[in-house]
Amino acid sequence: MKYAKNQLLKYRQKPLVLAEQLNLEAIAKQRFPETVLALSPLEVAGQVSYLDNDDIILTMTVTGTITVPSSRSLEAVTLPVEVTIDERYIEDATRLSDFEETEAVFLLENDVLNVDDAILDNIIANLPLQILTAEEENSDILPSGKNWHVISEETYKNEKMSDNGVKLDPRLAKLDDFFKE
């Protein structure tokens, strides 16, 4: 869904209401080929408001499912998508400094609001950093290979604590006493 600024002008008094089902799988695979393995049709509900100062407000919720690779084994994992989008689009780049860093404010490119891109960007941004299959979540076995292995954070902390008892180089023993005072 793309809306030209001129199309949105008629929604100054009353917002454009969106209640649709979008199939963005092809676009998602093209834009994020390493991340998106599959994307179900998305249920989109929200509105686009055109304010008197020429700002455009996009407010919507998006639901569906996305299939992405596991962060451990690269096996396919299907996750629910439930994203709330609340973004402001402005035309003048100098106005960006008027907003807080935490506010979602973007420049309107070529006087066109690309809702599809906004939806996909928000879905990808809201993916968890660690994505595991059900078997990986329930198993304590971590990947390993020739001359390498993955350890848990708990194991790492335990190893680090045991390394703290490592004997100091005798040449630096006097310095160790210096810092104890």
PDB file of N, CA and C in Angstrom, residues 98-140:
ATOM      1  N   ASP A  98      13.336  18.774  16.137  1.00  0.00           N
ATOM      2  CA  ASP A  98      12.245  19.187  17.018  1.00  0.00           C
ATOM      3  C   ASP A  98      11.680  18.027  17.844  1.00  0.00           C
ATOM      4  N   PHE A  99      12.044  16.812  17.483  1.00  0.00           N
ATOM      5  CA  PHE A  99      11.458  15.627  18.118  1.00  0.00           C
ATOM      6  C   PHE A  99      12.481  14.938  19.012  1.00  0.00           C
ATOM      7  N   GLU A 100      11.976  14.220  19.997  1.00  0.00           N
ATOM      8  CA  GLU A 100      12.826  13.426  20.889  1.00  0.00           C
ATOM      9  C   GLU A 100      13.427  12.263  20.101  1.00  0.00           C
ATOM     10  N   GLU A 101      14.572  11.782  20.562  1.00  0.00           N
ATOM     11  CA  GLU A 101      15.221  10.658  19.890  1.00  0.00           C
ATOM     12  C   GLU A 101      14.391   9.385  19.977  1.00  0.00           C
ATOM     13  N   THR A 102      13.559   9.276  20.980  1.00  0.00           N
ATOM     14  CA  THR A 102      12.760   8.070  21.168  1.00  0.00           C
ATOM     15  C   THR A 102      11.498   8.047  20.304  1.00  0.00           C
ATOM     16  N   GLU A 103      11.162   9.174  19.682  1.00  0.00           N
ATOM     17  CA  GLU A 103       9.972   9.229  18.839  1.00  0.00           C
ATOM     18  C   GLU A 103      10.283   8.667  17.452  1.00  0.00           C
ATOM     19  N   ALA A 104       9.319   7.959  16.889  1.00  0.00           N
ATOM     20  CA  ALA A 104       9.470   7.389  15.551  1.00  0.00           C
ATOM     21  C   ALA A 104       9.050   8.433  14.519  1.00  0.00           C
ATOM     22  N   VAL A 105      10.025   9.189  14.027  1.00  0.00           N
ATOM     23  CA  VAL A 105       9.771  10.241  13.046  1.00  0.00           C
ATOM     24  C   VAL A 105      10.641   9.970  11.828  1.00  0.00           C
ATOM     25  N   PHE A 106      10.022   9.969  10.650  1.00  0.00           N
ATOM     26  CA  PHE A 106      10.731   9.659   9.419  1.00  0.00           C
ATOM     27  C   PHE A 106      10.441  10.722   8.365  1.00  0.00           C
ATOM     28  N   LEU A 107      11.365  10.863   7.429  1.00  0.00           N
ATOM     29  CA  LEU A 107      11.151  11.771   6.304  1.00  0.00           C
ATOM     30  C   LEU A 107      10.267  11.087   5.269  1.00  0.00           C
ATOM     31  N   LEU A 108       9.330  11.831   4.739  1.00  0.00           N
ATOM     32  CA  LEU A 108       8.459  11.325   3.690  1.00  0.00           C
ATOM     33  C   LEU A 108       9.248  11.348   2.384  1.00  0.00           C
ATOM     34  N   GLU A 109       9.474  10.187   1.802  1.00  0.00           N
ATOM     35  CA  GLU A 109      10.297  10.098   0.592  1.00  0.00           C
ATOM     36  C   GLU A 109       9.437  10.249  -0.658  1.00  0.00           C
ATOM     37  N   ASN A 110       9.826  11.160  -1.509  1.00  0.00           N
ATOM     38  CA  ASN A 110       9.156  11.405  -2.793  1.00  0.00           C
ATOM     39  C   ASN A 110       7.658  11.671  -2.634  1.00  0.00           C
ATOM     40  N   ASP A 111       7.275  12.283  -1.519  1.00  0.00           N
ATOM     41  CA  ASP A 111       5.866  12.597  -1.237  1.00  0.00           C
ATOM     42  C   ASP A 111       4.969  11.365  -1.285  1.00  0.00           C
ATOM     43  N   VAL A 112       5.531  10.198  -0.897  1.00  0.00           N
ATOM     44  CA  VAL A 112       4.764   8.948  -0.898  1.00  0.00           C
ATOM     45  C   VAL A 112       4.938   8.252   0.441  1.00  0.00           C
ATOM     46  N   LEU A 113       3.838   7.854   1.044  1.00  0.00           N
ATOM     47  CA  LEU A 113       3.854   7.062   2.264  1.00  0.00           C
ATOM     48  C   LEU A 113       3.776   5.591   1.864  1.00  0.00           C
ATOM     49  N   ASN A 114       4.865   4.850   2.106  1.00  0.00           N
ATOM     50  CA  ASN A 114       4.917   3.433   1.765  1.00  0.00           C
ATOM     51  C   ASN A 114       4.596   2.624   3.018  1.00  0.00           C
ATOM     52  N   VAL A 115       3.351   2.225   3.160  1.00  0.00           N
ATOM     53  CA  VAL A 115       2.889   1.505   4.345  1.00  0.00           C
ATOM     54  C   VAL A 115       3.494   0.100   4.387  1.00  0.00           C
ATOM     55  N   ASP A 116       3.655  -0.540   3.234  1.00  0.00           N
ATOM     56  CA  ASP A 116       4.231  -1.887   3.181  1.00  0.00           C
ATOM     57  C   ASP A 116       5.628  -1.910   3.789  1.00  0.00           C
ATOM     58  N   ASP A 117       6.458  -0.952   3.402  1.00  0.00           N
ATOM     59  CA  ASP A 117       7.822  -0.887   3.938  1.00  0.00           C
ATOM     60  C   ASP A 117       7.812  -0.624   5.437  1.00  0.00           C
ATOM     61  N   ALA A 118       6.913   0.234   5.896  1.00  0.00           N
ATOM     62  CA  ALA A 118       6.817   0.520   7.324  1.00  0.00           C
ATOM     63  C   ALA A 118       6.440  -0.734   8.099  1.00  0.00           C
ATOM     64  N   ILE A 119       5.518  -1.510   7.563  1.00  0.00           N
ATOM     65  CA  ILE A 119       5.088  -2.747   8.221  1.00  0.00           C
ATOM     66  C   ILE A 119       6.253  -3.733   8.297  1.00  0.00           C
ATOM     67  N   LEU A 120       6.922  -3.970   7.177  1.00  0.00           N
ATOM     68  CA  LEU A 120       8.029  -4.935   7.150  1.00  0.00           C
ATOM     69  C   LEU A 120       9.179  -4.496   8.046  1.00  0.00           C
ATOM     70  N   ASP A 121       9.519  -3.214   8.027  1.00  0.00           N
ATOM     71  CA  ASP A 121      10.600  -2.709   8.878  1.00  0.00           C
ATOM     72  C   ASP A 121      10.284  -2.944  10.351  1.00  0.00           C
ATOM     73  N   ASN A 122       9.049  -2.719  10.742  1.00  0.00           N
ATOM     74  CA  ASN A 122       8.654  -2.908  12.138  1.00  0.00           C
ATOM     75  C   ASN A 122       8.627  -4.389  12.529  1.00  0.00           C
ATOM     76  N   ILE A 123       8.210  -5.249  11.626  1.00  0.00           N
ATOM     77  CA  ILE A 123       8.208  -6.691  11.912  1.00  0.00           C
ATOM     78  C   ILE A 123       9.639  -7.173  12.138  1.00  0.00           C
ATOM     79  N   ILE A 124      10.550  -6.799  11.253  1.00  0.00           N
ATOM     80  CA  ILE A 124      11.946  -7.232  11.377  1.00  0.00           C
ATOM     81  C   ILE A 124      12.579  -6.631  12.632  1.00  0.00           C
ATOM     82  N   ALA A 125      12.287  -5.380  12.924  1.00  0.00           N
ATOM     83  CA  ALA A 125      12.858  -4.733  14.109  1.00  0.00           C
ATOM     84  C   ALA A 125      12.368  -5.368  15.406  1.00  0.00           C
ATOM     85  N   ASN A 126      11.192  -5.973  15.388  1.00  0.00           N
ATOM     86  CA  ASN A 126      10.628  -6.572  16.598  1.00  0.00           C
ATOM     87  C   ASN A 126      10.927  -8.061  16.749  1.00  0.00           C
ATOM     88  N   LEU A 127      11.720  -8.630  15.847  1.00  0.00           N
ATOM     89  CA  LEU A 127      12.103 -10.029  15.997  1.00  0.00           C
ATOM     90  C   LEU A 127      13.062 -10.169  17.184  1.00  0.00           C
ATOM     91  N   PRO A 128      12.933 -11.248  17.947  1.00  0.00           N
ATOM     92  CA  PRO A 128      13.875 -11.443  19.050  1.00  0.00           C
ATOM     93  C   PRO A 128      15.279 -11.741  18.527  1.00  0.00           C
ATOM     94  N   LEU A 129      16.288 -11.431  19.334  1.00  0.00           N
ATOM     95  CA  LEU A 129      17.666 -11.697  18.932  1.00  0.00           C
ATOM     96  C   LEU A 129      17.968 -13.185  18.944  1.00  0.00           C
ATOM     97  N   GLN A 130      17.395 -13.912  19.890  1.00  0.00           N
ATOM     98  CA  GLN A 130      17.621 -15.346  19.973  1.00  0.00           C
ATOM     99  C   GLN A 130      16.338 -16.059  19.576  1.00  0.00           C
ATOM    100  N   ILE A 131      16.412 -16.814  18.493  1.00  0.00           N
ATOM    101  CA  ILE A 131      15.268 -17.558  17.982  1.00  0.00           C
ATOM    102  C   ILE A 131      15.669 -19.023  17.970  1.00  0.00           C
ATOM    103  N   LEU A 132      14.923 -19.847  18.710  1.00  0.00           N
ATOM    104  CA  LEU A 132      15.267 -21.257  18.826  1.00  0.00           C
ATOM    105  C   LEU A 132      14.080 -22.130  18.462  1.00  0.00           C
ATOM    106  N   THR A 133      14.370 -23.320  17.909  1.00  0.00           N
ATOM    107  CA  THR A 133      13.319 -24.304  17.667  1.00  0.00           C
ATOM    108  C   THR A 133      12.888 -24.863  19.021  1.00  0.00           C
ATOM    109  N   ALA A 134      11.778 -25.571  19.055  1.00  0.00           N
ATOM    110  CA  ALA A 134      11.287 -26.156  20.313  1.00  0.00           C
ATOM    111  C   ALA A 134      12.305 -27.144  20.868  1.00  0.00           C
ATOM    112  N   GLU A 135      12.941 -27.926  19.997  1.00  0.00           N
ATOM    113  CA  GLU A 135      13.940 -28.895  20.448  1.00  0.00           C
ATOM    114  C   GLU A 135      15.146 -28.184  21.049  1.00  0.00           C
ATOM    115  N   GLU A 136      15.569 -27.094  20.450  1.00  0.00           N
ATOM    116  CA  GLU A 136      16.724 -26.357  20.954  1.00  0.00           C
ATOM    117  C   GLU A 136      16.428 -25.723  22.318  1.00  0.00           C
ATOM    118  N   GLU A 137      15.209 -25.262  22.511  1.00  0.00           N
ATOM    119  CA  GLU A 137      14.829 -24.671  23.795  1.00  0.00           C
ATOM    120  C   GLU A 137      14.819 -25.712  24.910  1.00  0.00           C
ATOM    121  N   ASN A 138      14.389 -26.933  24.590  1.00  0.00           N
ATOM    122  CA  ASN A 138      14.264 -27.983  25.596  1.00  0.00           C
ATOM    123  C   ASN A 138      15.550 -28.766  25.818  1.00  0.00           C
ATOM    124  N   SER A 139      16.522 -28.599  24.951  1.00  0.00           N
ATOM    125  CA  SER A 139      17.757 -29.366  25.036  1.00  0.00           C
ATOM    126  C   SER A 139      18.884 -28.521  25.617  1.00  0.00           C
ATOM    127  N   ASP A 140      19.760 -29.179  26.355  1.00  0.00           N
ATOM    128  CA  ASP A 140      20.939 -28.507  26.888  1.00  0.00           C
ATOM    129  C   ASP A 140      22.139 -28.662  25.966  1.00  0.00           C
TER     130      ASP A 140
END
